[in-house]
Coordinates of C-alpha atoms in Angstrom, one line a residue:
M14 CA 63.9 92.1 78.3
R15 CA 60.8 90.3 79.8
W16 CA 59.8 87.0 80.0
A17 CA 56.4 86.1 79.4
G18 CA 55.2 89.5 80.8
G19 CA 56.8 88.6 83.9
Q20 CA 61.0 89.8 84.4
T21 CA 63.9 87.3 83.3
G22 CA 66.2 87.1 86.2
A23 CA 63.5 86.4 88.4
G24 CA 62.4 83.4 86.5
V25 CA 66.4 82.0 86.1
F26 CA 67.3 82.3 89.4
V27 CA 63.7 80.2 90.9
G28 CA 65.2 77.8 88.1
L29 CA 68.5 77.1 89.0
L30 CA 67.5 77.2 92.4
L31 CA 64.4 74.7 92.0
V32 CA 67.5 72.1 90.5
V33 CA 69.7 72.8 92.9
S34 CA 67.5 72.2 96.0
V35 CA 67.7 68.6 95.2
L36 CA 70.7 68.5 96.0
G37 CA 72.1 67.3 99.3
E38 CA 69.4 65.2 100.7
G39 CA 66.8 66.6 99.1
G40 CA 68.1 70.8 100.6
G41 CA 68.8 69.6 103.9
H42 CA 72.1 69.3 104.1
P43 CA 74.5 72.3 105.4
T44 CA 76.1 73.0 102.9
A45 CA 73.5 72.2 100.7
L46 CA 71.0 75.2 102.8
L47 CA 74.6 77.4 102.5
L48 CA 74.6 77.1 98.7
L49 CA 69.9 77.5 98.9
H50 CA 70.8 80.8 101.2
G51 CA 72.9 81.6 99.0
L52 CA 71.3 82.0 96.0
L53 CA 68.1 83.5 97.9
V54 CA 70.4 86.9 98.7
L55 CA 71.9 86.6 95.6
A56 CA 68.8 87.0 93.5
L57 CA 67.4 89.5 96.4
L58 CA 70.0 91.4 95.3
W59 CA 69.5 91.8 91.6
D60 CA 65.6 92.3 92.0
R61 CA 66.2 95.3 94.6
L62 CA 69.4 96.6 92.3
S63 CA 68.4 95.7 88.5
P64 CA 67.2 98.5 86.7
E65 CA 64.5 96.5 85.0
P66 CA 61.6 97.8 86.4
A67 CA 59.1 94.9 88.2
S68 CA 55.2 94.6 85.9
R69 CA 54.4 91.4 88.1
G70 CA 53.8 91.0 91.7
L71 CA 52.5 88.8 94.5
P72 CA 48.6 90.5 94.7
P73 CA 49.3 92.1 97.7
A74 CA 46.2 90.5 99.9
V75 CA 48.6 87.7 99.4
A76 CA 51.9 88.6 100.6
S77 CA 49.7 90.9 103.8
A78 CA 47.7 87.5 105.0
Y79 CA 51.8 85.5 104.3
G80 CA 53.5 88.3 106.3
L81 CA 50.5 88.2 109.6
F82 CA 51.5 84.4 109.8
L83 CA 55.0 85.7 109.5
L84 CA 53.3 87.8 112.7
V85 CA 52.3 84.7 114.3
A86 CA 55.6 82.3 114.2
A87 CA 57.6 85.5 114.7
V88 CA 55.6 85.6 118.6
S89 CA 55.7 81.3 118.2
A90 CA 60.5 81.7 118.1
A91 CA 59.9 83.9 120.6
Q92 CA 58.3 82.0 123.4
A93 CA 60.5 78.8 122.1
P94 CA 62.9 77.3 125.0
Y95 CA 65.6 76.4 122.3
A96 CA 66.4 79.8 120.1
Y97 CA 68.5 79.3 117.7
A98 CA 66.8 76.2 116.5
A99 CA 62.8 78.5 116.0
L100 CA 65.1 81.2 113.6
L101 CA 65.9 79.1 112.2
G102 CA 62.9 77.5 111.0
F103 CA 61.5 81.2 110.9
L104 CA 63.8 81.3 108.5
E105 CA 62.5 78.5 106.4
L106 CA 58.8 80.7 106.3
V107 CA 61.3 83.5 105.2
A108 CA 62.5 81.5 103.2
F109 CA 59.4 80.7 101.1
L110 CA 58.3 83.4 100.8
V111 CA 61.1 84.7 98.7
V112 CA 60.5 82.5 96.9
A113 CA 57.0 82.6 96.3
H114 CA 57.9 86.9 95.8
L115 CA 60.5 86.1 93.2
A116 CA 58.5 83.6 91.4
A117 CA 55.5 86.3 91.1
R118 CA 57.7 88.6 89.4
A119 CA 59.4 85.3 86.8
G120 CA 55.0 85.2 86.3
P121 CA 52.8 82.2 85.1
G122 CA 55.3 82.9 82.0
A123 CA 58.1 81.0 83.5
L124 CA 56.2 77.7 83.7
Q125 CA 57.7 76.1 81.4
G126 CA 61.4 76.8 81.2
W127 CA 61.3 75.7 84.7
A128 CA 59.2 72.9 83.9
A129 CA 61.6 72.1 80.6
V130 CA 65.0 72.2 83.6
L131 CA 62.7 70.3 86.0
L132 CA 61.4 67.1 84.2
L133 CA 65.4 67.0 83.0
A134 CA 66.3 67.0 86.8
A135 CA 64.2 64.3 87.3
G136 CA 64.9 62.4 84.9
A137 CA 69.2 62.3 85.9
Q138 CA 67.1 61.4 89.7
G139 CA 64.7 58.4 88.0
A140 CA 67.9 56.9 86.9
W141 CA 70.2 57.5 89.4
A142 CA 67.7 55.4 91.8
T143 CA 67.2 53.0 89.3
L144 CA 71.2 52.3 89.6
Q145 CA 71.0 52.6 93.6
R146 CA 68.5 50.1 93.0
W147 CA 70.1 47.5 91.0
M148 CA 74.1 48.2 91.6
L149 CA 73.8 49.2 94.5
G150 CA 71.4 46.7 96.3
E151 CA 69.4 49.4 98.3
A152 CA 65.8 47.9 98.0
R153 CA 64.3 52.0 98.3
P154 CA 66.7 54.0 96.9
A155 CA 65.8 57.7 97.6
G156 CA 68.3 58.9 95.0
T157 CA 70.4 62.8 96.6
F158 CA 67.6 63.1 99.2
L159 CA 67.9 61.3 102.3
N160 CA 63.4 59.8 102.1
P161 CA 62.7 57.6 99.0
N162 CA 59.4 59.3 100.0
H163 CA 59.9 62.3 99.4
L164 CA 62.3 61.5 96.1
A165 CA 58.9 59.4 95.1
I166 CA 56.9 62.5 95.4
W167 CA 59.3 65.4 94.1
L168 CA 59.5 62.9 90.7
G169 CA 55.8 63.2 91.4
A170 CA 55.5 66.5 91.6
A171 CA 57.7 67.5 88.3
L172 CA 56.5 64.8 86.3
L173 CA 53.1 67.1 87.4
L174 CA 54.6 69.8 86.2
A175 CA 55.9 68.6 82.7
L176 CA 52.8 67.3 81.0
G177 CA 50.8 70.7 81.9
A178 CA 53.5 72.2 80.7
L179 CA 55.2 70.0 78.2
G180 CA 52.1 67.7 77.2
E181 CA 51.7 69.6 73.2
K182 CA 55.1 69.2 73.0
W183 CA 56.4 66.3 73.4
R184 CA 60.2 64.6 72.0
W185 CA 62.2 62.4 73.0
W186 CA 64.3 64.2 75.7
V187 CA 60.5 64.5 77.1
A188 CA 59.3 61.5 77.2
T189 CA 63.4 59.4 77.7
A190 CA 63.1 61.7 81.0
A191 CA 58.8 61.2 82.1
A192 CA 60.1 56.9 81.8
C193 CA 63.8 58.0 83.8
S194 CA 61.4 59.5 86.4
G195 CA 58.8 56.7 86.8
L196 CA 61.0 54.2 87.4
G197 CA 62.5 56.4 90.0
I198 CA 58.4 56.3 91.5
L199 CA 59.1 52.9 91.3
W200 CA 61.9 51.8 93.0
S201 CA 60.6 54.3 96.2
G202 CA 57.1 52.3 96.3
S203 CA 56.1 55.5 97.8
R204 CA 51.9 54.5 98.7
G205 CA 51.8 58.4 99.8
A206 CA 53.8 59.1 96.3
L207 CA 51.0 57.1 95.2
L208 CA 48.6 59.4 96.7
G209 CA 49.6 62.0 96.1
L210 CA 49.8 61.3 92.0
V211 CA 46.0 60.7 92.3
A212 CA 44.9 63.6 94.4
G213 CA 46.7 65.7 90.9
V214 CA 45.9 63.6 87.2
A215 CA 42.4 64.0 89.5
T216 CA 43.2 67.3 89.3
M217 CA 44.2 68.2 86.2
V218 CA 41.8 65.9 84.9
T219 CA 39.1 68.4 86.5
L220 CA 40.3 71.7 85.5
D221 CA 41.3 71.6 81.6
R222 CA 38.5 72.3 80.4
R223 CA 39.8 73.6 76.7
G224 CA 39.3 70.3 75.3
A225 CA 38.5 66.0 75.1
P226 CA 41.7 65.5 73.1
R227 CA 44.3 67.0 75.4
R228 CA 42.2 65.9 79.1
R229 CA 42.4 62.3 77.2
N230 CA 45.8 62.4 76.4
W231 CA 47.1 63.7 79.7
A232 CA 44.8 60.8 81.8
V233 CA 46.1 58.6 79.3
V234 CA 50.0 59.5 80.5
G235 CA 48.3 59.8 84.6
A236 CA 47.0 56.4 84.2
A237 CA 50.6 55.6 83.2
V238 CA 52.5 57.4 85.8
L239 CA 49.7 55.7 88.7
L240 CA 50.4 51.8 87.5
L241 CA 53.7 52.7 87.9
A242 CA 53.2 54.6 91.2
A243 CA 50.9 51.3 92.4
A244 CA 52.5 49.0 91.1
G245 CA 56.1 50.1 93.7
A246 CA 53.9 50.5 96.0
A247 CA 52.2 46.6 95.7
L248 CA 56.5 45.6 95.7
R249 CA 56.7 47.9 99.3
F250 CA 53.7 45.9 100.9
K251 CA 55.1 43.0 99.5
M252 CA 58.4 43.3 102.5
P253 CA 58.3 42.4 106.1
D254 CA 57.1 46.1 107.7
P255 CA 55.6 45.9 111.4
Y256 CA 55.4 49.9 111.3
R257 CA 52.4 49.4 108.5
Y258 CA 50.1 51.4 110.6
F259 CA 51.7 52.9 113.2
R260 CA 51.6 56.6 112.3
L261 CA 47.5 56.2 112.9
R262 CA 49.1 56.3 116.1
L263 CA 51.6 58.3 115.4
W264 CA 49.2 61.0 114.4
S265 CA 46.6 60.6 117.3
A266 CA 49.9 61.1 119.8
S267 CA 50.4 64.3 117.6
L268 CA 47.1 65.6 118.1
R269 CA 47.8 64.7 122.2
S270 CA 50.4 67.3 122.0
V271 CA 48.5 70.2 120.9
S272 CA 46.5 70.9 124.1
A273 CA 49.6 70.8 126.0
H274 CA 50.4 73.8 123.9
P275 CA 47.5 75.5 122.1
W276 CA 48.0 79.1 121.7
F277 CA 51.1 79.5 119.4
G278 CA 53.2 75.6 119.5
T279 CA 56.4 74.5 120.8
G280 CA 57.9 77.5 118.8
P281 CA 60.0 76.3 115.3
R282 CA 61.5 73.2 114.7
Q283 CA 60.9 72.2 118.4
W284 CA 58.3 69.8 118.1
A285 CA 61.3 66.5 117.8
A286 CA 62.7 67.7 122.1
E287 CA 59.1 67.9 122.9
A288 CA 58.3 64.1 121.1
P289 CA 59.6 61.8 124.3
R290 CA 55.8 62.9 126.1
W291 CA 53.6 61.9 123.5
N292 CA 55.5 58.4 122.2
P293 CA 52.5 55.4 121.8
P294 CA 54.4 52.4 122.1
L295 CA 53.8 49.3 119.4
E296 CA 51.3 46.8 119.7
E297 CA 53.2 43.9 118.6
G298 CA 56.8 42.2 119.0
P299 CA 59.0 41.6 122.2
L300 CA 59.1 45.6 122.2
R301 CA 56.7 48.5 123.6
W302 CA 59.1 51.8 122.8
E303 CA 61.7 50.2 119.8
R304 CA 59.8 53.3 117.2
M305 CA 60.9 57.5 119.2
L306 CA 58.1 59.7 117.9
C307 CA 60.3 61.9 116.0
A308 CA 57.9 64.0 114.2
T309 CA 54.1 64.3 113.3
H310 CA 54.7 62.1 110.0
S311 CA 51.6 65.1 109.1
D312 CA 52.8 68.9 107.6
Y313 CA 49.1 69.4 108.7
L314 CA 49.4 68.3 112.2
R315 CA 53.0 69.8 112.5
L316 CA 51.9 73.3 112.0
P317 CA 49.8 73.3 115.0
A318 CA 52.2 71.4 116.7
E319 CA 54.6 73.8 116.7
L320 CA 52.9 77.2 116.1
G321 CA 49.6 76.0 117.6
L322 CA 46.2 77.3 116.7
A323 CA 47.0 81.2 115.9
G324 CA 49.5 79.5 113.7
L325 CA 47.0 77.1 111.8
V326 CA 44.1 80.3 111.4
A327 CA 46.9 82.7 110.4
A328 CA 47.9 79.5 107.3
L329 CA 43.9 79.5 106.3
V330 CA 44.1 82.7 106.4
A331 CA 47.2 82.8 103.8
V332 CA 45.5 80.2 101.9
G333 CA 42.2 81.4 101.6
A334 CA 43.9 85.4 100.2
W335 CA 45.6 83.4 97.8
W336 CA 43.0 80.6 96.8
R337 CA 40.7 84.5 95.5
A338 CA 43.7 85.8 93.6
L339 CA 43.5 83.0 91.5
P340 CA 40.9 83.9 89.0
A341 CA 43.1 86.8 87.2
L342 CA 44.1 83.5 85.8
R343 CA 41.0 83.3 83.6
F344 CA 42.2 86.3 82.0
E345 CA 45.7 84.9 80.7
P346 CA 44.3 82.0 78.7
G347 CA 48.0 81.2 76.7
R348 CA 49.3 80.7 80.2
L349 CA 46.3 77.9 81.1
P350 CA 48.3 74.0 80.3
A351 CA 51.7 75.3 82.6
V352 CA 48.9 76.8 85.1
V353 CA 46.8 73.2 84.9
G354 CA 50.1 70.5 85.1
A355 CA 50.9 73.9 88.1
F356 CA 48.3 73.2 89.7
G357 CA 48.1 69.2 89.5
A358 CA 51.5 69.7 91.5
L359 CA 50.4 71.3 93.7
A360 CA 47.8 68.8 94.5
A361 CA 49.8 65.9 95.1
L362 CA 52.5 67.7 97.2
A363 CA 49.1 69.0 99.1
A364 CA 48.1 64.7 99.7
H365 CA 51.5 63.7 100.2
A366 CA 51.8 66.5 103.0
G367 CA 49.2 64.9 104.5
V368 CA 50.9 61.9 106.0
D369 CA 54.1 63.0 105.8
N370 CA 56.9 66.4 106.7
L371 CA 57.6 67.4 103.4
S372 CA 58.6 70.5 104.7
E373 CA 61.4 69.3 106.5
R374 CA 63.1 69.3 102.6
P375 CA 63.4 72.4 101.2
A376 CA 64.0 71.5 97.6
L377 CA 59.8 70.4 98.4
Y378 CA 58.7 73.7 100.1
L379 CA 61.1 75.4 97.8
L380 CA 59.5 73.6 94.3
A381 CA 55.7 75.0 96.3
A382 CA 56.6 78.0 96.8
A383 CA 57.3 78.8 93.3
L384 CA 54.1 77.3 92.5
L385 CA 52.0 79.3 94.7
G386 CA 53.7 82.4 93.9
A387 CA 53.7 81.5 89.9
C388 CA 49.8 80.8 89.5
V389 CA 48.8 83.8 91.7
S390 CA 51.4 86.6 90.1
Q391 CA 49.5 90.0 88.9
P392 CA 50.8 92.5 86.8
R393 CA 51.3 95.8 88.8
A394 CA 48.5 98.8 88.1
T395 CA 51.7 101.3 89.1
L396 CA 55.3 100.5 88.6
S397 CA 57.4 102.0 91.2
A398 CA 59.9 104.0 91.8
P399 CA 63.3 103.1 91.6
R400 CA 64.7 104.1 94.6
R401 CA 67.9 106.3 94.8
W402 CA 71.3 104.3 94.8
P403 CA 72.1 104.9 98.8
Q404 CA 68.9 103.3 99.8
R405 CA 69.8 100.3 98.0
L406 CA 73.5 99.9 98.6
A407 CA 72.5 100.5 102.6
W408 CA 69.9 97.7 101.7
A409 CA 72.2 95.2 99.7
A410 CA 75.1 95.8 103.0
G411 CA 72.3 95.0 105.4
L412 CA 71.1 91.4 103.8
L413 CA 74.5 90.2 103.0
A414 CA 75.9 91.8 106.5
A415 CA 72.6 89.4 107.9
F416 CA 73.7 86.7 106.0
A417 CA 76.7 86.6 107.0
L418 CA 75.8 86.7 110.6
L419 CA 71.9 84.0 109.6
D420 CA 74.3 81.7 107.5
I421 CA 78.0 81.7 107.2
A422 CA 79.4 81.4 110.1
P423 CA 76.7 79.1 111.6
Y424 CA 78.0 76.9 108.7
R425 CA 81.6 77.6 109.6
A426 CA 81.3 76.2 113.1
W427 CA 79.5 72.8 111.9
L428 CA 82.5 72.6 109.8
E429 CA 84.6 72.6 113.5
M430 CA 82.3 70.3 114.9
G431 CA 82.8 68.0 112.2
R432 CA 87.2 68.6 112.3
A433 CA 86.5 68.1 116.8
Q434 CA 85.1 63.8 115.8
R435 CA 87.6 63.5 113.3
D436 CA 90.8 64.8 114.9
P437 CA 90.4 64.2 118.8
E438 CA 93.8 65.8 119.3
R439 CA 93.1 69.3 118.9
A440 CA 89.4 68.7 119.1
A441 CA 89.0 71.6 121.9
S442 CA 90.9 73.9 119.6
H443 CA 88.3 73.4 117.0
L444 CA 85.1 73.3 119.5
Q445 CA 86.1 76.8 120.5
R446 CA 86.2 78.4 117.7
A447 CA 83.0 76.8 117.0
R448 CA 81.3 78.6 119.7
A449 CA 83.2 81.3 118.9
R450 CA 81.4 81.6 115.8
N451 CA 77.8 80.2 117.0
P452 CA 77.6 80.6 120.6
Y453 CA 73.5 79.9 120.3
H454 CA 73.5 76.4 119.6
Y455 CA 74.4 74.3 122.6
D456 CA 76.2 71.5 121.2
P457 CA 80.1 73.3 121.1
W458 CA 79.6 74.0 124.7
L459 CA 78.1 70.5 125.4
R460 CA 81.6 68.9 123.6
E461 CA 84.2 70.6 124.7
A462 CA 82.7 70.3 128.3
E463 CA 82.3 66.6 128.1
A464 CA 85.7 66.3 125.8
L465 CA 87.6 68.0 129.7
A466 CA 85.4 65.5 131.1
R467 CA 88.4 62.6 130.7
P468 CA 90.8 60.6 132.9
G469 CA 92.7 62.5 134.7
W470 CA 91.0 65.7 134.5
T471 CA 91.3 68.1 137.4
L472 CA 88.9 70.8 139.6
D473 CA 89.9 73.2 137.2
D474 CA 88.3 71.3 134.4
Y475 CA 85.9 69.8 136.2
A476 CA 84.9 73.7 136.9
R477 CA 84.8 75.1 133.4
A478 CA 82.8 71.4 131.7
R479 CA 80.3 72.2 134.4
E480 CA 79.7 76.0 133.2
W481 CA 79.5 74.9 129.8
S482 CA 77.6 72.1 130.1
E483 CA 75.0 74.5 132.6
H484 CA 75.1 76.9 129.2
A485 CA 74.4 74.1 127.4
L486 CA 71.3 73.4 129.4
R487 CA 70.8 77.4 129.1
L488 CA 70.7 77.6 126.1
Q489 CA 67.8 74.4 124.8
P490 CA 66.1 73.5 128.4
A491 CA 63.7 71.6 126.5
D492 CA 65.4 68.4 124.5
A493 CA 66.3 65.6 127.7
S494 CA 69.2 64.2 125.3
V495 CA 71.3 67.6 127.2
R496 CA 70.2 66.7 130.9
L497 CA 71.0 63.3 130.3
R498 CA 74.5 64.6 128.9
R499 CA 75.3 66.4 131.9
A500 CA 74.2 64.2 134.2
R501 CA 76.7 62.7 132.4
I502 CA 79.3 64.9 133.5
E503 CA 78.6 65.2 137.4
R504 CA 78.9 61.0 137.0
R505 CA 82.4 60.5 136.0
A506 CA 83.5 63.8 138.5
F507 CA 81.1 62.1 141.8
F508 CA 82.9 59.0 140.7
D509 CA 86.5 60.8 140.4
F510 CA 87.3 63.0 142.9
L511 CA 83.4 64.6 144.1
R512 CA 81.9 61.9 146.6
D513 CA 79.9 63.5 148.0
V514 CA 75.7 63.7 149.1
A515 CA 75.4 66.5 147.4
S516 CA 76.9 65.6 144.4
R517 CA 75.2 62.2 144.2
D518 CA 72.0 64.1 144.6
R519 CA 72.9 66.8 141.7
V520 CA 73.4 63.7 139.7
E521 CA 70.4 62.2 140.7
R522 CA 68.2 64.9 139.4
L523 CA 69.6 65.6 136.4
Y524 CA 68.6 61.9 135.7
R525 CA 64.9 62.7 137.1
E526 CA 65.2 65.9 135.1
A527 CA 66.2 64.5 131.4
I528 CA 63.2 61.1 132.5
A529 CA 61.2 63.8 133.1
R530 CA 61.1 65.4 129.6
S531 CA 61.3 61.8 128.1
P532 CA 59.3 59.3 130.4
K533 CA 59.0 56.8 127.9
D534 CA 62.3 55.9 127.6
P535 CA 63.2 53.1 129.8
W536 CA 67.2 53.3 128.9
L537 CA 67.0 55.9 130.9
H538 CA 65.9 53.8 134.2
L539 CA 68.3 52.2 133.6
E540 CA 71.2 53.9 133.0
L541 CA 69.6 56.3 136.3
G542 CA 70.1 52.6 138.6
E543 CA 73.2 51.4 137.7
F544 CA 74.6 55.1 138.4
L545 CA 72.7 54.5 142.1
L546 CA 74.0 50.5 142.7
A547 CA 77.4 52.1 142.2
A548 CA 76.8 55.0 144.1
A549 CA 76.0 52.5 147.1
D550 CA 72.3 53.0 147.0
P551 CA 71.3 49.9 145.9
A552 CA 67.0 50.2 147.0
G553 CA 67.3 53.4 144.8
A554 CA 68.8 51.1 142.2
R555 CA 65.8 47.7 142.1
R556 CA 63.3 50.8 142.0
A557 CA 65.3 53.1 139.1
A558 CA 65.1 48.2 136.9
G559 CA 61.7 47.9 138.1
R560 CA 60.0 51.4 136.2
A561 CA 62.1 50.1 133.1
L562 CA 61.1 47.1 133.5
A563 CA 57.4 48.0 133.9
L564 CA 57.8 50.4 130.5
E565 CA 59.9 47.4 128.6
P566 CA 59.3 43.8 130.2
N567 CA 61.4 42.6 127.8
L568 CA 64.4 43.9 128.7
V569 CA 67.0 42.3 129.6
P570 CA 70.0 44.9 130.4
A571 CA 67.0 45.8 133.3
R572 CA 67.1 42.0 135.1
L573 CA 70.8 41.8 135.1
L574 CA 70.8 45.2 136.6
L575 CA 67.4 44.1 139.1
A576 CA 69.5 40.9 140.1
E577 CA 72.6 42.8 140.8
A578 CA 71.0 45.2 142.8
L579 CA 69.1 42.6 144.8
L580 CA 72.2 40.8 145.1
V581 CA 73.9 43.2 147.5
S582 CA 71.4 43.2 150.3
G583 CA 72.2 39.3 150.8
D584 CA 68.6 38.0 151.8
P585 CA 68.1 34.7 150.4
A586 CA 64.0 35.5 149.3
A587 CA 66.5 37.9 147.5
R588 CA 69.2 35.7 146.1
S589 CA 65.9 33.8 144.6
R590 CA 64.6 36.5 142.5
A591 CA 67.3 37.1 141.2
D592 CA 68.3 34.0 140.5
R593 CA 65.1 34.1 138.7
L594 CA 65.7 37.2 137.0
L595 CA 69.1 35.7 135.4
V596 CA 67.3 32.4 133.8
Q597 CA 63.8 34.7 132.7
A598 CA 67.4 37.2 131.2
R599 CA 68.3 34.3 128.8
E600 CA 65.4 32.9 128.2
I601 CA 64.1 36.1 127.2
S602 CA 67.2 36.9 124.8
E603 CA 67.5 33.1 123.2
R604 CA 63.9 33.7 122.3
W605 CA 64.2 36.5 120.3
R606 CA 68.0 36.0 119.5
S607 CA 66.9 37.1 115.3
R608 CA 65.0 40.0 116.0
A609 CA 67.8 40.7 118.0
R610 CA 70.2 42.1 115.1
E611 CA 67.0 44.0 113.2
S612 CA 67.7 47.1 115.0
G613 CA 70.8 48.8 117.9
Y614 CA 67.2 49.6 119.7
A615 CA 66.1 46.1 120.0
R616 CA 70.3 44.9 120.2
R617 CA 70.4 46.7 123.3
A618 CA 67.2 45.4 124.5
L619 CA 67.5 41.6 124.1
S620 CA 70.5 41.1 124.2
L621 CA 72.5 39.5 127.3
D622 CA 75.7 40.8 128.3
P623 CA 78.0 37.4 129.2
A624 CA 81.3 39.6 131.6
W625 CA 77.1 41.6 133.2
A626 CA 75.6 37.7 133.5
A627 CA 79.3 35.1 134.8
R628 CA 79.6 38.5 137.3
I629 CA 75.8 37.8 138.6
E630 CA 76.2 34.0 138.7
A631 CA 79.6 34.3 140.3
R632 CA 77.6 36.3 143.3
L633 CA 75.2 33.6 143.9
G634 CA 78.0 31.0 143.6
E635 CA 78.6 32.5 146.8
A636 CA 78.0 31.8 150.1
P637 CA 75.4 33.7 152.2

């Protein structure tokens, strides 16, 4: 049986995958990701073991160009500091190719079926977002996605695809699902989705050459969707947003980071660990570093940041090969409406990707892969000879083994880490099983080391904790938080039973290594200063507090730390300065009392610890 000149099974698998991918944070939750990869494995098994010959497929030039891109990504992953995260990022790129391959097998005729199921899913998402808005009180509902911007552009892409594939067959259920989808876009208030919808509608109206009546229909429906998106963006602008134009500075910082790793980038999924070095300051409000950089907020910047200029060139080659393969569609006029809808959806995704990281959500990049594969699908000149059953079974066994090793085992390790958090009494056994099932993830090693660093621990416990935390650091040497957590283990050991100069120097070195990897974080300086003060180094504590204040001038805890370190010296001039620092800390806390409620960072930075202030007052009241 064939589905519009392609393969029925491939089209069904891709349609099911596109619907399932919206569950669990847009496919980003570990359980949802396991389900998606499981469906991909089943689809590949069907593709290889099915006796039905493949009559369509990706053009060889497109497959070769994407293979070159995967080769560059593999080289980038090989030099990445955190191998496990690089492997996960590489698997995302492979999943993109697999979906494009299956979509090409299904052919452009499958677009109409996908449009119907996606429109129904979009209607359900829009209805759920409406309930979240009016019954749960969420200002910007996200449906089953984690980010309302990602929900909005997914809804927009599904609407544009349906507008092309189903636009001539409007039924009551089509209109109802489209209306619910439009409401979801409205409540999201996404400016990026509005930009994407403008690009998508303009693309569809421009490409449709089959007559003015349908172009008018598409323009009218597209204008209605754009009005809803514009109304949502207008509501968004009425909300207070101190970071409205901060994205421009984020893009500038992302561009500067490319110069540090120009050729192959930081590696797939490595940029978040590198980002703190390039964090731009805020210019409004009392705090400079409240907004920490963790993403490029543009996929066109994420590509060179993670894969370097080599990855950018390889991606451009792949895009060029895909573009050259498109003229084959002119020989299939019956598929034109659905293909124009697919082009509109792709244009919307491409425009929004310029201002956001859509590649974080499998629901979005897998939808793009399916549309790209279907659009360039072409008939095969000669059908490939069927493989013998021993070869097929060996291939299937290798695929299942890879799925068990790369997906099932890490997922079971993630489950064990969750059980360790919920069951502290048996946390050690859960973390041991997590380490055994995924020895390449640094977090189980570090968590087990932290679990040993508890009151009453022994030198043997410290030896194991140090060994495991050092191993975690070898697995992930680029992240400042790993060195910070290791420094805290060593700090506890120093105060509990070591108390030697070498141990103190080791703790200080770990803090300074964390600071070198996140130089804009004032809390690292503050924590180092607190340790130095407790370790009888008030001069070092004063220097650390001064650096924290240089980064964040309104940091109340840094003023308290500096005042306490000054009082240790007993100098009358130092006592006078400590008194002024305490007064300043109180004034800042009182002035920004309302601002301190807006975020955890602001609460920590602008709130006065009464116990700490009372301790300083008592020291000031003592005779010199």
